Amino acid sequence: MAVKPHSDLLPPGNPGALLWRYMNLPKFIWLLEKRALYFARIDQLTEADPFEGYYTKKNLEYTPI
């Protein structure tokens, strides 16, 4: 699927830039074996960060109701 430009979004500074995301070896092996991505439940994420999943103030200001 091709990416279509949008007037409200700025393109990234360097289209060839790499995004690195680190994970431990057991999680990486699970990913390869299952050929699937793992997504934690939101209630598990809030233990580490109580604001996980909340809208930012700017998002709330911009979002029409």
Tab-separated table of N, CA and C in Angstrom:
chain	number	residue	atom	x	y	z
A	1	MET	N	0.842	-1.166	0.000
A	1	MET	CA	0.000	0.000	0.000
A	1	MET	C	0.891	1.234	0.000
A	2	ALA	N	0.654	2.131	-0.888
A	2	ALA	CA	1.450	3.350	-0.983
A	2	ALA	C	1.021	4.349	0.091
A	3	VAL	N	1.969	5.142	0.538
A	3	VAL	CA	1.689	6.181	1.524
A	3	VAL	C	1.266	7.441	0.789
A	4	LYS	N	0.139	8.004	1.207
A	4	LYS	CA	-0.360	9.225	0.583
A	4	LYS	C	-0.048	10.412	1.496
A	5	PRO	N	0.522	11.485	0.958
A	5	PRO	CA	0.799	12.657	1.789
A	5	PRO	C	-0.505	13.296	2.280
A	6	HIS	N	-0.435	13.906	3.447
A	6	HIS	CA	-1.584	14.585	4.034
A	6	HIS	C	-1.157	15.991	4.425
A	7	SER	N	-1.999	16.976	4.154
A	7	SER	CA	-1.629	18.370	4.380
A	7	SER	C	-1.423	18.711	5.853
A	8	ASP	N	-2.002	17.944	6.776
A	8	ASP	CA	-1.850	18.224	8.207
A	8	ASP	C	-0.616	17.571	8.826
A	9	LEU	N	0.027	16.688	8.098
A	9	LEU	CA	1.163	15.949	8.650
A	9	LEU	C	2.455	16.341	7.952
A	10	LEU	N	3.492	16.501	8.745
A	10	LEU	CA	4.803	16.808	8.189
A	10	LEU	C	5.542	15.521	7.874
A	11	PRO	N	6.247	15.450	6.753
A	11	PRO	CA	7.019	14.245	6.453
A	11	PRO	C	8.219	14.141	7.397
A	12	PRO	N	8.716	12.943	7.631
A	12	PRO	CA	9.893	12.793	8.486
A	12	PRO	C	11.097	13.486	7.862
A	13	GLY	N	12.044	13.902	8.697
A	13	GLY	CA	13.215	14.625	8.215
A	13	GLY	C	14.058	13.814	7.253
A	14	ASN	N	14.215	12.537	7.522
A	14	ASN	CA	15.042	11.682	6.690
A	14	ASN	C	14.249	10.416	6.355
A	15	PRO	N	13.721	10.311	5.149
A	15	PRO	CA	12.910	9.139	4.816
A	15	PRO	C	13.672	7.821	4.897
A	16	GLY	N	14.985	7.858	4.800
A	16	GLY	CA	15.769	6.632	4.876
A	16	GLY	C	16.216	6.273	6.282
A	17	ALA	N	15.797	7.045	7.288
A	17	ALA	CA	16.225	6.804	8.668
A	17	ALA	C	15.669	5.475	9.185
A	18	LEU	N	16.440	4.804	9.999
A	18	LEU	CA	16.013	3.544	10.604
A	18	LEU	C	15.454	3.806	11.990
A	19	LEU	N	14.440	3.046	12.357
A	19	LEU	CA	13.879	3.110	13.694
A	19	LEU	C	14.284	1.835	14.416
A	20	TRP	N	14.992	1.975	15.506
A	20	TRP	CA	15.455	0.827	16.273
A	20	TRP	C	14.593	0.670	17.508
A	21	ARG	N	14.162	-0.536	17.751
A	21	ARG	CA	13.389	-0.839	18.943
A	21	ARG	C	14.013	-2.085	19.555
A	22	TYR	N	14.404	-2.005	20.806
A	22	TYR	CA	15.098	-3.115	21.440
A	22	TYR	C	14.142	-3.960	22.261
A	23	MET	N	14.393	-5.253	22.264
A	23	MET	CA	13.626	-6.183	23.097
A	23	MET	C	14.569	-7.271	23.569
A	24	ASN	N	14.158	-7.988	24.595
A	24	ASN	CA	15.028	-9.045	25.096
A	24	ASN	C	14.934	-10.275	24.177
A	25	LEU	N	15.876	-11.168	24.318
A	25	LEU	CA	15.979	-12.323	23.421
A	25	LEU	C	14.754	-13.235	23.465
A	26	PRO	N	14.210	-13.590	24.631
A	26	PRO	CA	13.018	-14.458	24.625
A	26	PRO	C	11.834	-13.845	23.879
A	27	LYS	N	11.632	-12.542	24.005
A	27	LYS	CA	10.536	-11.895	23.274
A	27	LYS	C	10.794	-11.926	21.773
A	28	PHE	N	12.045	-11.732	21.376
A	28	PHE	CA	12.391	-11.762	19.960
A	28	PHE	C	12.188	-13.166	19.384
A	29	ILE	N	12.590	-14.185	20.114
A	29	ILE	CA	12.409	-15.563	19.658
A	29	ILE	C	10.921	-15.894	19.542
A	30	TRP	N	10.114	-15.456	20.525
A	30	TRP	CA	8.666	-15.668	20.470
A	30	TRP	C	8.098	-15.037	19.205
A	31	LEU	N	8.541	-13.810	18.900
A	31	LEU	CA	8.072	-13.092	17.721
A	31	LEU	C	8.385	-13.881	16.448
A	32	LEU	N	9.596	-14.432	16.362
A	32	LEU	CA	9.980	-15.203	15.178
A	32	LEU	C	9.213	-16.521	15.077
A	33	GLU	N	9.055	-17.204	16.213
A	33	GLU	CA	8.367	-18.497	16.192
A	33	GLU	C	6.882	-18.352	15.863
A	34	LYS	N	6.232	-17.362	16.440
A	34	LYS	CA	4.790	-17.179	16.245
A	34	LYS	C	4.453	-16.409	14.973
A	35	ARG	N	5.466	-15.686	14.437
A	35	ARG	CA	5.252	-14.825	13.272
A	35	ARG	C	4.084	-13.879	13.544
A	36	ALA	N	4.118	-13.289	14.732
A	36	ALA	CA	3.056	-12.396	15.177
A	36	ALA	C	3.635	-11.340	16.104
A	37	LEU	N	2.904	-10.247	16.256
A	37	LEU	CA	3.303	-9.201	17.186
A	37	LEU	C	2.552	-9.379	18.491
A	38	TYR	N	3.201	-9.030	19.594
A	38	TYR	CA	2.577	-9.108	20.905
A	38	TYR	C	2.183	-7.704	21.347
A	39	PHE	N	0.955	-7.539	21.769
A	39	PHE	CA	0.478	-6.277	22.310
A	39	PHE	C	-0.035	-6.534	23.719
A	40	ALA	N	0.558	-5.846	24.695
A	40	ALA	CA	0.130	-6.001	26.083
A	40	ALA	C	-1.225	-5.340	26.286
A	41	ARG	N	-1.986	-5.873	27.239
A	41	ARG	CA	-3.256	-5.236	27.594
A	41	ARG	C	-2.974	-3.889	28.239
A	42	ILE	N	-3.882	-2.945	28.094
A	42	ILE	CA	-3.680	-1.596	28.612
A	42	ILE	C	-3.533	-1.599	30.132
A	43	ASP	N	-4.225	-2.492	30.834
A	43	ASP	CA	-4.101	-2.516	32.287
A	43	ASP	C	-2.718	-2.986	32.732
A	44	GLN	N	-2.018	-3.725	31.896
A	44	GLN	CA	-0.652	-4.130	32.221
A	44	GLN	C	0.325	-2.983	31.992
A	45	LEU	N	0.031	-2.132	31.031
A	45	LEU	CA	0.916	-1.006	30.750
A	45	LEU	C	0.816	0.074	31.817
A	46	THR	N	-0.353	0.233	32.431
A	46	THR	CA	-0.536	1.298	33.411
A	46	THR	C	0.236	1.040	34.696
A	47	GLU	N	0.697	-0.179	34.922
A	47	GLU	CA	1.523	-0.445	36.105
A	47	GLU	C	2.838	0.318	36.021
A	48	ALA	N	3.420	0.397	34.837
A	48	ALA	CA	4.689	1.102	34.659
A	48	ALA	C	4.476	2.598	34.436
A	49	ASP	N	3.376	2.964	33.778
A	49	ASP	CA	3.101	4.371	33.468
A	49	ASP	C	1.613	4.628	33.665
A	50	PRO	N	1.228	5.333	34.730
A	50	PRO	CA	-0.200	5.530	35.009
A	50	PRO	C	-0.926	6.361	33.956
A	51	PHE	N	-0.201	7.076	33.094
A	51	PHE	CA	-0.833	7.895	32.061
A	51	PHE	C	-0.862	7.198	30.704
A	52	GLU	N	-0.475	5.945	30.637
A	52	GLU	CA	-0.480	5.191	29.388
A	52	GLU	C	-1.915	5.097	28.856
A	53	GLY	N	-2.102	5.465	27.606
A	53	GLY	CA	-3.411	5.379	26.980
A	53	GLY	C	-4.252	6.630	27.119
A	54	TYR	N	-3.799	7.597	27.911
A	54	TYR	CA	-4.545	8.848	28.069
A	54	TYR	C	-4.296	9.758	26.876
A	55	TYR	N	-5.267	10.606	26.570
A	55	TYR	CA	-5.085	11.625	25.551
A	55	TYR	C	-4.238	12.758	26.132
A	56	THR	N	-3.439	13.387	25.297
A	56	THR	CA	-2.696	14.563	25.738
A	56	THR	C	-3.634	15.764	25.726
A	57	LYS	N	-3.246	16.834	26.409
A	57	LYS	CA	-4.071	18.044	26.431
A	57	LYS	C	-4.267	18.590	25.021
A	58	LYS	N	-3.213	18.570	24.203
A	58	LYS	CA	-3.316	19.069	22.828
A	58	LYS	C	-4.307	18.237	22.013
A	59	ASN	N	-4.286	16.926	22.187
A	59	ASN	CA	-5.245	16.069	21.467
A	59	ASN	C	-6.673	16.384	21.876
A	60	LEU	N	-6.897	16.607	23.162
A	60	LEU	CA	-8.236	16.919	23.626
A	60	LEU	C	-8.708	18.275	23.096
A	61	GLU	N	-7.791	19.240	22.986
A	61	GLU	CA	-8.139	20.555	22.451
A	61	GLU	C	-8.495	20.468	20.970
A	62	TYR	N	-7.796	19.628	20.223
A	62	TYR	CA	-7.952	19.547	18.772
A	62	TYR	C	-9.153	18.695	18.356
A	63	THR	N	-9.465	17.675	19.147
A	63	THR	CA	-10.498	16.708	18.776
A	63	THR	C	-11.886	17.332	18.860
A	64	PRO	N	-12.595	17.428	17.732
A	64	PRO	CA	-13.973	17.944	17.787
A	64	PRO	C	-14.914	16.898	18.378
A	65	ILE	N	-15.847	17.362	19.159
A	65	ILE	CA	-16.807	16.417	19.797
A	65	ILE	C	-18.162	16.551	19.142
